[in-house]
XYZ file of C-alpha atoms in Angstrom:
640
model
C 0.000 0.000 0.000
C 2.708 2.462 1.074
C 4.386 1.439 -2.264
C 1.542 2.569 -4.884
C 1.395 5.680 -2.264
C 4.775 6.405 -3.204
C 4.030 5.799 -6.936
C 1.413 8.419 -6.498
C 3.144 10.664 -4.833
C 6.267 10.920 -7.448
C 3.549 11.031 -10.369
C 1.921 14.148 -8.957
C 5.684 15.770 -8.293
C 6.830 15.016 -11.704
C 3.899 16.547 -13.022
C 3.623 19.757 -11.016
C 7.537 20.184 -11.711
C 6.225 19.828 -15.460
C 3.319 22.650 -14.938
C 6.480 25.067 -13.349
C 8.750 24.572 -16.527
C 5.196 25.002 -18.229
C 4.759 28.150 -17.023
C 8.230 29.636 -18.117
C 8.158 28.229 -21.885
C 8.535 30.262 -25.028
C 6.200 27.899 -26.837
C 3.160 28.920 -28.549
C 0.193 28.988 -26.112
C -1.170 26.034 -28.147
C 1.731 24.023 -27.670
C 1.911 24.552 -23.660
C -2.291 24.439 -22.942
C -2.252 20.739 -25.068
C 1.080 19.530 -22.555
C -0.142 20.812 -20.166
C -4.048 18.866 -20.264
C -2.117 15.920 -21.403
C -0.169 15.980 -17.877
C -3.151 16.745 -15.974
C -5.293 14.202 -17.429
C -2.647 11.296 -17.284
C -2.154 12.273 -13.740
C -6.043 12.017 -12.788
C -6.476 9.143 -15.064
C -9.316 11.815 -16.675
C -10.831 10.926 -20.046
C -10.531 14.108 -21.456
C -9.812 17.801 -20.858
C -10.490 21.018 -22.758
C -8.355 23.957 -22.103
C -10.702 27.501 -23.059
C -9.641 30.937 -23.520
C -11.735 33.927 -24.884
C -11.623 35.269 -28.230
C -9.804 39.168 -27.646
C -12.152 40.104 -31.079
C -15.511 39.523 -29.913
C -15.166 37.763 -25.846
C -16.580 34.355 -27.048
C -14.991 31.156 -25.605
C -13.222 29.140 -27.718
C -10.885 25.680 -27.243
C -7.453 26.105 -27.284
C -6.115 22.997 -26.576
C -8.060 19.557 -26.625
C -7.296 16.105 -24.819
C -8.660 12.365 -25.085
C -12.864 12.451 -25.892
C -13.194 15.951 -25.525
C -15.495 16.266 -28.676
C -18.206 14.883 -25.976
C -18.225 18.911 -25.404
C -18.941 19.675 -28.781
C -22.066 19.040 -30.954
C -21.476 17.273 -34.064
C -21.008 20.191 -36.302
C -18.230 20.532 -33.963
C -19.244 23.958 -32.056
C -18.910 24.029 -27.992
C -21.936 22.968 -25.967
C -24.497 25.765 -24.989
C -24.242 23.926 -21.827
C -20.674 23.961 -21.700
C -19.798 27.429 -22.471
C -22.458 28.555 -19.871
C -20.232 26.733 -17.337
C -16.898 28.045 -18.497
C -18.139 31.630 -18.338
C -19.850 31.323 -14.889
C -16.617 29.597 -13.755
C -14.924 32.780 -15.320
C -17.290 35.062 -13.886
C -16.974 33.719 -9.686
C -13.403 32.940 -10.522
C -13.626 29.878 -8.550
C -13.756 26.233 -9.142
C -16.771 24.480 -11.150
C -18.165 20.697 -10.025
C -20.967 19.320 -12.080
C -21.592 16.053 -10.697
C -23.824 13.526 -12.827
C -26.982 14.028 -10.327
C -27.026 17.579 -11.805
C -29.537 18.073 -14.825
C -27.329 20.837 -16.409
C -25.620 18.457 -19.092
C -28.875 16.238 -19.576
C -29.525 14.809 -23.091
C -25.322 14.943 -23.669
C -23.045 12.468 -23.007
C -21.715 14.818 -20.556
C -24.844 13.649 -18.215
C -22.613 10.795 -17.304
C -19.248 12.338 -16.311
C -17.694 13.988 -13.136
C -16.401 17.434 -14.646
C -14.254 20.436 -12.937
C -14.183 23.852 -13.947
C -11.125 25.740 -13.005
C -10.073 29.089 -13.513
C -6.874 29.768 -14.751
C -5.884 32.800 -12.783
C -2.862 35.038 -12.223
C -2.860 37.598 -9.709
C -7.124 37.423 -9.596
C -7.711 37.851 -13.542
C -9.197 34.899 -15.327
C -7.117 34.059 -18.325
C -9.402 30.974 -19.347
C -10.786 27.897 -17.421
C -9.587 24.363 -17.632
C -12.076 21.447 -17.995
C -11.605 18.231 -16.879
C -13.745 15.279 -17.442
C -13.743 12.033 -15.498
C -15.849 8.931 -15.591
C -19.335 8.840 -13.627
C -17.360 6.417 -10.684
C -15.203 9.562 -9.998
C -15.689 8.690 -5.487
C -16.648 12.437 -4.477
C -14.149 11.595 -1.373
C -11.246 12.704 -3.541
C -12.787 15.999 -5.371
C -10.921 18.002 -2.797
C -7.350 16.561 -3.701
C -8.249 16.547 -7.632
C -9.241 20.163 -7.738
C -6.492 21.142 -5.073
C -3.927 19.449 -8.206
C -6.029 20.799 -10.944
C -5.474 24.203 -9.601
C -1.967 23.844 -9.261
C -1.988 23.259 -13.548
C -4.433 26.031 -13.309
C -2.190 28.728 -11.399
C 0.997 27.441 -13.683
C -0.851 28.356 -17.035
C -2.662 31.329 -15.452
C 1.353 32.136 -15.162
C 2.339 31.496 -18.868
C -0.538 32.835 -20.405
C -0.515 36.358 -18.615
C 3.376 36.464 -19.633
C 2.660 35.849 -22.873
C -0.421 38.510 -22.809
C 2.171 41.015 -22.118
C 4.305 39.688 -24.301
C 2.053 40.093 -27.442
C 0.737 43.282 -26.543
C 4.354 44.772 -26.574
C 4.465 43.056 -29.748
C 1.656 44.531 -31.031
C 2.637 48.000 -30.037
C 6.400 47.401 -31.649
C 4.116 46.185 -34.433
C 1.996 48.885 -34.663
C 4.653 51.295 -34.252
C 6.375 50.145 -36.652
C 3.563 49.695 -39.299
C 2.860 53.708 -38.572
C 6.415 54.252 -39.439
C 6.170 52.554 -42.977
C 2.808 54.113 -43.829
C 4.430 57.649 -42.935
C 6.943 56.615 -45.718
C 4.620 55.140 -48.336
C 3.164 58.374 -48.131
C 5.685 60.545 -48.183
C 6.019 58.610 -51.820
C 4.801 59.894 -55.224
C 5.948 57.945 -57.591
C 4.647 54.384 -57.367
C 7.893 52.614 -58.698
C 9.542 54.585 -55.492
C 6.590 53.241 -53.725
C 6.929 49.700 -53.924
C 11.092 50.075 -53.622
C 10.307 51.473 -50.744
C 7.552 49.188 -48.749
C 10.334 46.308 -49.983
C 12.618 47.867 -47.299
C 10.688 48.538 -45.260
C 8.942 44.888 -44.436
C 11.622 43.052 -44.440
C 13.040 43.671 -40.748
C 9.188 44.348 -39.524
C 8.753 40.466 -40.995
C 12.239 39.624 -40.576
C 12.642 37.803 -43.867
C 15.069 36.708 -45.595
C 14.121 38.765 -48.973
C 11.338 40.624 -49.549
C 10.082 41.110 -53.499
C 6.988 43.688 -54.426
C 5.170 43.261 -58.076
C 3.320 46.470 -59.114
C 0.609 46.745 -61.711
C 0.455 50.174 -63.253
C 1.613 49.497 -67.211
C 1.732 46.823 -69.615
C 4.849 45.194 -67.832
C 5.057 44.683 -64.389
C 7.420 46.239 -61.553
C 9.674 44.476 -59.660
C 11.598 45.746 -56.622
C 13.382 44.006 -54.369
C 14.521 44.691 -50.409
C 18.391 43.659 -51.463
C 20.842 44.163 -54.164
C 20.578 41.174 -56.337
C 23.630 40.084 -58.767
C 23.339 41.721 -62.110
C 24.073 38.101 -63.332
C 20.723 36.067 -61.554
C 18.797 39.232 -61.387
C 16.974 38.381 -64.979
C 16.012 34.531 -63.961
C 14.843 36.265 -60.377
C 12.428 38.909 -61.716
C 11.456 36.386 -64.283
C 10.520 33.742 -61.404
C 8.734 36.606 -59.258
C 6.859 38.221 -62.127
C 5.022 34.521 -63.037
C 4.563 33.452 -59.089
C 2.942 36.798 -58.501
C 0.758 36.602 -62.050
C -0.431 33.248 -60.472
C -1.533 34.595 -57.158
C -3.005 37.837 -59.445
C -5.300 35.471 -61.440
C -6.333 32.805 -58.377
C -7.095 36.033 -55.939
C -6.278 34.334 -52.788
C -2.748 34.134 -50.810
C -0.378 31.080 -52.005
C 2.597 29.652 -49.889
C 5.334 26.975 -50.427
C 7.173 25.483 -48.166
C 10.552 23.772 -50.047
C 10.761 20.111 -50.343
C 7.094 19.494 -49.966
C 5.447 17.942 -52.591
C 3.085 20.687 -54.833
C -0.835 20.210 -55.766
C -1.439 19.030 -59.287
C -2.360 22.694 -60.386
C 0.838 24.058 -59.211
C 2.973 21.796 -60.621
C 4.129 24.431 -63.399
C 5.360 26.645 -60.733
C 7.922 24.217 -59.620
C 10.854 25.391 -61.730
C 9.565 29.201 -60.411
C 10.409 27.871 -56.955
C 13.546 26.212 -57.612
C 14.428 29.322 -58.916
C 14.175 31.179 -56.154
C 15.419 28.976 -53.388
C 18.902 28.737 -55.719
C 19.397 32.233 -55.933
C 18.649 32.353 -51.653
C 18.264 30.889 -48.174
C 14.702 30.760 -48.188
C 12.576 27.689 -47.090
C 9.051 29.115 -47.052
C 7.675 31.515 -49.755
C 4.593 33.490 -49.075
C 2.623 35.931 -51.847
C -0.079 37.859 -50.182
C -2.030 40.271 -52.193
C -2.229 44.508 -52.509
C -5.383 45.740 -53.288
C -7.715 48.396 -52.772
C -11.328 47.206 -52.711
C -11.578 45.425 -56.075
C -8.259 46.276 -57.821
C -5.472 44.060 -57.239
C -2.625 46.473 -57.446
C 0.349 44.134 -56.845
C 1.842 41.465 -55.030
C 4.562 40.650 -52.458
C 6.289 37.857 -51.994
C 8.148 37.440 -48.666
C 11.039 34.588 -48.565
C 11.375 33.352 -44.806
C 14.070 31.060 -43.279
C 12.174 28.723 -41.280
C 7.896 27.678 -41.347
C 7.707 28.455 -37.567
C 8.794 32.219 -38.692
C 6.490 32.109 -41.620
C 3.540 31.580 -39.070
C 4.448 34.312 -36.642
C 5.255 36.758 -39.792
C 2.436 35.829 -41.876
C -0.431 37.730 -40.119
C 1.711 40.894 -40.098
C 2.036 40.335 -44.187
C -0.854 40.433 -44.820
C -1.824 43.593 -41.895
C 0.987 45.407 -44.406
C -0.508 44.287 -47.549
C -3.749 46.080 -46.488
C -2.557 48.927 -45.287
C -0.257 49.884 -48.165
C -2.878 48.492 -50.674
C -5.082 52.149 -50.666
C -1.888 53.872 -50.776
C -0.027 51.874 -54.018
C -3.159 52.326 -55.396
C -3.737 56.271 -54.808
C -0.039 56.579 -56.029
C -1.144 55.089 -59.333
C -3.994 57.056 -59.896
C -2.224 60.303 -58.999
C 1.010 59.905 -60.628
C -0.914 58.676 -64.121
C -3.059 61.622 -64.274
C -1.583 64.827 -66.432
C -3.226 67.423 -64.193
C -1.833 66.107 -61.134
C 1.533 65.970 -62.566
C 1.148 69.545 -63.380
C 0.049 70.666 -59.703
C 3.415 69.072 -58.644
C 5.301 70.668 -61.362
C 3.625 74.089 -60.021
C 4.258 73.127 -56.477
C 7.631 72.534 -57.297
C 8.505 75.829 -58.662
C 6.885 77.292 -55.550
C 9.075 75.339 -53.145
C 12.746 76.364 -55.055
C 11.913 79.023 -57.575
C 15.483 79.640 -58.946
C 16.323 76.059 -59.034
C 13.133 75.082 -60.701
C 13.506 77.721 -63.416
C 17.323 76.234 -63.900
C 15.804 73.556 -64.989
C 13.536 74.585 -67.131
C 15.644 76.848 -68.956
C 18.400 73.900 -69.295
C 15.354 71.577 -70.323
C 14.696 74.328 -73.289
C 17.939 74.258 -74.445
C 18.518 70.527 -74.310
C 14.937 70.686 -76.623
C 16.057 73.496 -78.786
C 19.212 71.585 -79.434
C 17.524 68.445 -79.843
C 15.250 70.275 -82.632
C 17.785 71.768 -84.480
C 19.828 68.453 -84.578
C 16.756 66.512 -86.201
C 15.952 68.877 -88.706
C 18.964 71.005 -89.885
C 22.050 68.972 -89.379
C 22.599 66.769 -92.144
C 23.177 63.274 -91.566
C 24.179 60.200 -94.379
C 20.989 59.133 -95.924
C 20.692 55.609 -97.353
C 18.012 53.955 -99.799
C 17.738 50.250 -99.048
C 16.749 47.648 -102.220
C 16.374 43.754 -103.013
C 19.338 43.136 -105.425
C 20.965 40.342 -107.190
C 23.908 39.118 -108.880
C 24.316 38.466 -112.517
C 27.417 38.520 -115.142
C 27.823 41.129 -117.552
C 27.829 39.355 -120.425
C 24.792 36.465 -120.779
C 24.765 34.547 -123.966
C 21.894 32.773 -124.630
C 23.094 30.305 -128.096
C 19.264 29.594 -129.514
C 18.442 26.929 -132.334
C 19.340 28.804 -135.692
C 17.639 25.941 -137.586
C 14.739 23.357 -137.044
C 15.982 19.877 -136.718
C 17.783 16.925 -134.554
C 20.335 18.131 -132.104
C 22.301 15.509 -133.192
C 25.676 16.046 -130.838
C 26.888 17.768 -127.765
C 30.372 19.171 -128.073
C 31.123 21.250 -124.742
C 30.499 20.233 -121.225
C 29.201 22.486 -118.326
C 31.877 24.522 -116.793
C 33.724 24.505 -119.799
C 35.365 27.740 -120.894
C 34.630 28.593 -124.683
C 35.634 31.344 -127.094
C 33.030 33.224 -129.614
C 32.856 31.400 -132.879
C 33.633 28.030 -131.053
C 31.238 24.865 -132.154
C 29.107 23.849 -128.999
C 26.515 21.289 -130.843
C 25.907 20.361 -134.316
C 21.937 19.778 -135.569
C 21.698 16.774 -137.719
C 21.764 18.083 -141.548
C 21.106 15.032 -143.430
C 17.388 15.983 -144.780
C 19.263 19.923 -145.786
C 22.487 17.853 -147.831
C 19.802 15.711 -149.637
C 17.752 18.714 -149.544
C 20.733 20.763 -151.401
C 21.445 17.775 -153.846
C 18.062 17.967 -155.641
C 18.261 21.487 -155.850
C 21.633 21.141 -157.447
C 20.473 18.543 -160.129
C 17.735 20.759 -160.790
C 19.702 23.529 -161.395
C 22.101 20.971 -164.103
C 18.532 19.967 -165.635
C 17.933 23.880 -166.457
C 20.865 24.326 -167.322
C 20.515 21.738 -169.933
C 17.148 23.129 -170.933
C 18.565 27.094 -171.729
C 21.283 25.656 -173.996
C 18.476 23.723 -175.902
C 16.436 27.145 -175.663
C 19.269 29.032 -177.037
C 20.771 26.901 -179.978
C 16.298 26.552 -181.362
C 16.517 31.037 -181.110
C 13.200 30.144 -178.635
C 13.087 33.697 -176.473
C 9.973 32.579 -174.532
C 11.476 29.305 -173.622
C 14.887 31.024 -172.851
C 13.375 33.467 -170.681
C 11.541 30.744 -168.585
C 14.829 28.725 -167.588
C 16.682 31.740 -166.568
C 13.650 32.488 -164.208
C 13.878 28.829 -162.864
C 17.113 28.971 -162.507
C 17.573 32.241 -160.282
C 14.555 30.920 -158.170
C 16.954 27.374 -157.707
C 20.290 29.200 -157.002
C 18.151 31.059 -154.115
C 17.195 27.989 -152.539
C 20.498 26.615 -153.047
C 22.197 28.998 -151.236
C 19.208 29.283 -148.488
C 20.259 25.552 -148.100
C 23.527 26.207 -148.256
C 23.470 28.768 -145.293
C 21.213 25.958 -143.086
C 23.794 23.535 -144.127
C 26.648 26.268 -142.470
C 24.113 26.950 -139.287
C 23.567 23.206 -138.502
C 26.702 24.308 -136.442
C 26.111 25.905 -133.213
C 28.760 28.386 -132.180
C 29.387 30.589 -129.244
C 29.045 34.109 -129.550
C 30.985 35.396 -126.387
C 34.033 34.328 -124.665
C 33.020 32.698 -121.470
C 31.877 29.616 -119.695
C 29.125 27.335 -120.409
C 26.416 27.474 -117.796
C 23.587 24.554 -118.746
C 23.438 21.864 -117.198
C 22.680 18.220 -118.244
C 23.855 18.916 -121.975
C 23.748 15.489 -122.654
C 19.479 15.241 -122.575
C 19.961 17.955 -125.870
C 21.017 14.806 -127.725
C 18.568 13.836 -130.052
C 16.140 16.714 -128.874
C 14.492 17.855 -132.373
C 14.025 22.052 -132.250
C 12.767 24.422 -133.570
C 14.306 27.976 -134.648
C 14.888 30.215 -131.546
C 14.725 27.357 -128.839
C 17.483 28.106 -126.419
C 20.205 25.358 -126.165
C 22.821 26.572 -124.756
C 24.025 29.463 -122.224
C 27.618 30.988 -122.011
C 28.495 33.787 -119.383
C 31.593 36.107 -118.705
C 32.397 35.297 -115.746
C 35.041 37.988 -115.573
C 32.329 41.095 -115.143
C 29.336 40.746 -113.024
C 26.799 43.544 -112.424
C 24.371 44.823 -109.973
C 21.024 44.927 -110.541
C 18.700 46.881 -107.632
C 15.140 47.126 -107.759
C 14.802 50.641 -106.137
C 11.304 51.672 -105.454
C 10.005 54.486 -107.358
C 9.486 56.772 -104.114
C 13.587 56.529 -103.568
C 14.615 56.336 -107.469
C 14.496 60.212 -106.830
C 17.214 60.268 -104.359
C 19.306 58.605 -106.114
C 19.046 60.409 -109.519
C 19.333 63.951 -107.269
C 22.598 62.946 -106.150
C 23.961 61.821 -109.504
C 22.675 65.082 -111.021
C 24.980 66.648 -108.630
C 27.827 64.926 -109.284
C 27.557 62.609 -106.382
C 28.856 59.079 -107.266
C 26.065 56.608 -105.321
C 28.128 54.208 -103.347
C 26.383 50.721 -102.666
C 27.279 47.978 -100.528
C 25.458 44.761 -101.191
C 25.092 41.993 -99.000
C 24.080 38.064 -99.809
C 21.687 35.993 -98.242
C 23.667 33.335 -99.040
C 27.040 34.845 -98.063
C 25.689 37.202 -95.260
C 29.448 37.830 -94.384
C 30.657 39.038 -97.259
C 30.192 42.455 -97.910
C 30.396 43.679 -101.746
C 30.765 47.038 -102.843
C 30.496 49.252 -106.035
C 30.123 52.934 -107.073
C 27.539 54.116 -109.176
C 28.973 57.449 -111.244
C 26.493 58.078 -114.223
C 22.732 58.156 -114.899
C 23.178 56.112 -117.592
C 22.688 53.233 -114.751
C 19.199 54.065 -114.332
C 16.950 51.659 -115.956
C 14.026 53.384 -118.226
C 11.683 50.709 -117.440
C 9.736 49.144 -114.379
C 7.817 46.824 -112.898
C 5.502 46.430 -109.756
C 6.182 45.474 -106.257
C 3.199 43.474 -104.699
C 4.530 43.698 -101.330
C 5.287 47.197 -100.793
C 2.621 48.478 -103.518
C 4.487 50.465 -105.558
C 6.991 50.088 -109.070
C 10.377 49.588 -108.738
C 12.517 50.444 -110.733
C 15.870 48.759 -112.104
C 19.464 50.142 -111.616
C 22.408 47.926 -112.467
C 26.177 48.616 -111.655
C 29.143 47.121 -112.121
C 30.450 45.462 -109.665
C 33.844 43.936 -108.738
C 33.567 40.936 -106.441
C 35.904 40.837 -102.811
C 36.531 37.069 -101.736
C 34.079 35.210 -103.261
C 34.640 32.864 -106.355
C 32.781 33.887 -109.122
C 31.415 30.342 -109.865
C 29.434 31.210 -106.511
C 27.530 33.700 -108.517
C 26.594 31.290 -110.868
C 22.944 30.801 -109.460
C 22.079 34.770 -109.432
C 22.202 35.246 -105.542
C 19.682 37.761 -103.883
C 19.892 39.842 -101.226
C 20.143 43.756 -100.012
C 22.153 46.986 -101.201
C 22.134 49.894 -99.577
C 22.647 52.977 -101.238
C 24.128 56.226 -99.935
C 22.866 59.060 -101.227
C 22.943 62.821 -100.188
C 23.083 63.933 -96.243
C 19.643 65.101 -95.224
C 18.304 65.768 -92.212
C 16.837 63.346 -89.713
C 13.396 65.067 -89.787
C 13.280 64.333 -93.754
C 14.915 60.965 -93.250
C 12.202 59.659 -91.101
C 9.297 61.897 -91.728
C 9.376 61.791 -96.224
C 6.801 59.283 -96.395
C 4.823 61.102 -94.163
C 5.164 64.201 -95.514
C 4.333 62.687 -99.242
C 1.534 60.924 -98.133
C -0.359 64.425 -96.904
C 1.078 66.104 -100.382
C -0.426 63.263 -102.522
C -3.452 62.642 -100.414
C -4.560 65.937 -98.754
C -2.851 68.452 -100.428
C -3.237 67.707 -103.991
């Protein structure tokens, strides 16, 4: 017997030494009220406990801590008992312990009807902080209330103890809090500009939150602002803002606060914003990311995203996040309005000059000059003009060797590639049908013959007369035959290289006169040839009408490293003739140059590569450089 005495007797020391180091914790008040039930109720061998506190926003009771089958106080949409809080606040009210025995009626219909229960106050130095509730079973002997409620109050008095040092605690935390919010909403609005704005609540909320980095997103213009409380590195600052600008789009869209807490697995809808994340705990220390947003009744006028060390500092921080985000939410927002409106711009430009007269109208007068100099810059100093064109590549000198009679290309004498001289045979055309052809004409011609010898030696004029006639129509044929028979060779008519390709499919190919066989190029001159559009072809004829020479640089598609350049001295470049340009709506017209060609083979040329010249032409001003086409269109269109 004096053995389970002793057993007793340690239990209840170990656990009021517990409720003493209770009373002097740091923990949260959560944390301590649930130990501290737990304790109690193991000690009494109670079946549950309830720890209750009121609510500082509107008095009502509410649980702070729960133990074993406490939700016997609680209905099943899991609110308090009428009963129940009735007790607590009478408890609270006398400030002295509670029984409810189970001959008492006030618990009746509730499971409660069949428990022992003590209400004690949790006091320190006579105020109530809350009351503790203890249940036991029904068999609870009545002989040992007096020693339950004498060791209930001793868990009482211990968290009556911790809970009025923490009271004091938080309300010097709330007044550093609140001191310190009135400090950063006397510099928010001592703010104009709402890029300075956000910079500046940045700076500001980082110690009040005591964050590792604090980011703000601002929405006044097409692209968001970023600011930041701390330098970032030129080098990350890009893949930072980038990361920011989406998380804080997300939380724009969704409306409601988002946090993160690293390594914890993210919902299948955020799953995108994993590489956002990664991101941003690279580039810092931060564990737990929260993004709370600024508005001002409807309008969501940014974002901030707060980066904390640890998730127990997110929790204490987060409610003063999102007390900032509220309070500098009108402000950002009257900022906006007032720095994006021309008339208040031009009340602080007036207030300004009434604040520092002489300074202001420094100023001005250098902001006069600077625009003076500005205008006379863009419209009377000359600058170099160009006129940009599609151009091409082509040789000089382009033979194109046609069929000079109608027949069977009957061999192929020259290969592609293969450098030829004028007069040189490149194909013959089968004359078999012009020799046999040329011999009946020839006979014919001995038969008349024959026939004006006769003629003469009978003295018959009329008969005479008739074979010359035949005759001079048969030597014209003959030598029309004869001149086919010469043709049936096909020469080159320039020096220069042959350029067709698969000569060998002419074989046997019957033509007719003018079908092009074969082509021959110099490929020691090359030209030029721009399509300048008619609204520029005046430019360019202005400046070689003053003796100007045109210089041109041309550059390949093909070879967009290679630069080529020419000079264009005469008129006599200017093409008569045009053509339109679908794309640009207009005619273009053709100037051609020659050209000398700078590190490029000229068998590269061979396929007639495109691309761009640009032509200088005379210095003009950068008013007439940019503002022509303007000023042409009101001439043609309105002033015409």
């Amino acid at each position: 017997m004096s053995q389970a005495a002793d057993q007793i007797q340690q239990v209840v020391q170990r656990a009021l030494s517990e409720f003493e180091s209770l009373s002097a914790s740091e923990l949260a008040p959560s944390s301590v009220m649930t130990q501290m039930i737990t304790t109690l109720s193991r000690a009494t061998a109670a079946t549950a406990a309830v720890a209750w506190m009121p609510n500082r926003r509107d008095g009502s009771q509410m649980a702070v801590a729960r133990y074993g089958q406490s939700k016997i106080a609680f209905s099943e949409e899991g609110l308090p008992l009428a009963s129940v809080i009735e007790t607590v606040e009478q408890a609270t009210t006398d400030n002295k312990p509670t029984i409810v025995s189970p001959d008492q009626q006030i618990f009746s219909g509730t499971e409660l009807a069949k428990t022992t229960q003590f209400f004690i106050p949790m006091d320190a130095a006579g105020h109530v902080m809350g009351v503790l509730q203890v249940i036991h079973s029904a068999e609870l002997d009545p002989k040992v209330y007096r020693q339950y409620i004498a060791f209930t109050q001793h868990a009482a008095r211990a968290a009556g103890v911790y809970l009025a040092r923490r009271q004091s605690q938080v309300l010097a935390e709330e007044s550093a809090s609140h001191a310190s919010m009135l400090k950063v909403v006397t510099q928010l609005l001592s703010e104009d500009k709402p890029h300075d704005l956000i910079h500046e609540l940045a700076n500001a909320a980082r110690p009040m939150l005591q964050a590792q980095r604090v980011a703000v997103v601002g929405y006044w213009k097409r692209k968001s602002d970023v600011q930041f409380s701390d330098a970032v590195d030129v080098n990350r600052k890009a893949v930072l803002v980038r990361a920011v600008e989406m998380l804080a789009d997300t939380v724009r869209q969704r409306e409601v606060p988002m946090t993160f807490i690293r390594h914890r697995p993210l919902e299948d809808e955020d799953d995108a914003l994993g590489p956002l994340l990664e991101d941003i705990y690279s580039l810092g220390a931060a564990e737990v990311v929260c993004m709370t947003l600024i508005r001002h009744e409807d309008r969501v006028v940014g974002v901030m995203l707060v980066e904390y060390a640890s998730t127990d500092q997110a929790d204490q921080a987060t409610p003063n996040q999102q007390v900032i985000c509220q309070q500098a939410g009108p402000i950002l927002d009257r900022a906006i309005a007032t720095w994006y409106r021309p008339l208040r711009r031009t009340s602080r430009v007036l207030g300004a000059w009434r604040d520092k007269p002489l300074s202001f109208t420094a100023k001005i007068i250098a902001a006069i000059v600077l625009v003076l100099s500005l205008l006379w810059g863009v419209f009377f100093v000359p600058a170099p003009m160009y006129v940009r064109a599609d151009a091409r590549l082509e040789p000089a000198h382009l033979g194109v060797i046609t069929a000079p009679v109608e027949g069977r290309v009957d061999k192929v004498v020259v290969q592609t590639g293969q450098p030829v001289k004028a007069g040189q045979t490149l194909a013959a055309i089968d004359d078999t049908d012009i020799r046999l052809r040329l011999v009946e004409v020839n006979k014919a011609i001995d038969g008349e013959q024959v026939k004006l010898e006769a003629a003469r030696a009978k003295g018959d004029a009329p008969a005479v007369r008739t074979s010359e006639l035949r005759i001079d129509q048969l030597s014209i044929r003959q030598r029309i035959l004869q001149r086919d028979l010469d043709r049936t060779q096909v020469k080159s008519l320039i020096d220069g290289v042959v350029l067709t390709e698969r000569l060998d499919q002419l074989e046997g190919r019957t033509v007719a006169v003018g079908d092009a066989l074969v082509h021959v190029a110099d490929l020691g001159h090359f030209e030029l040839v721009m399509e300048v559009l008619e609204e520029d072809l005046a430019l360019v004829e202005n400046a070689l009408r003053n003796e100007r020479p045109v210089t041109v640089d041309f550059l390949s598609r093909a070879w967009p490293d290679r630069v080529q350049h020419a000079t264009i001295t005469d008129l006599g470049a200017l093409s008569p003739t045009s053509g339109p340009d679908e794309a640009n709506q207009q005619h273009v017209f053709r100037i051609s140059v020659p050209i000398e060609l700078q590190n490029m083979s000229p068998q590269l040329v061979l396929a007639n590569p495109t691309g761009r010249a640009k032509l200088e032409v005379e210095p003009a001003s950068l008013a007439y450089r940019y503002g022509r086409r303007v000023w042409r269109f009101i001439q043609m269109t309105l002033m015409f």
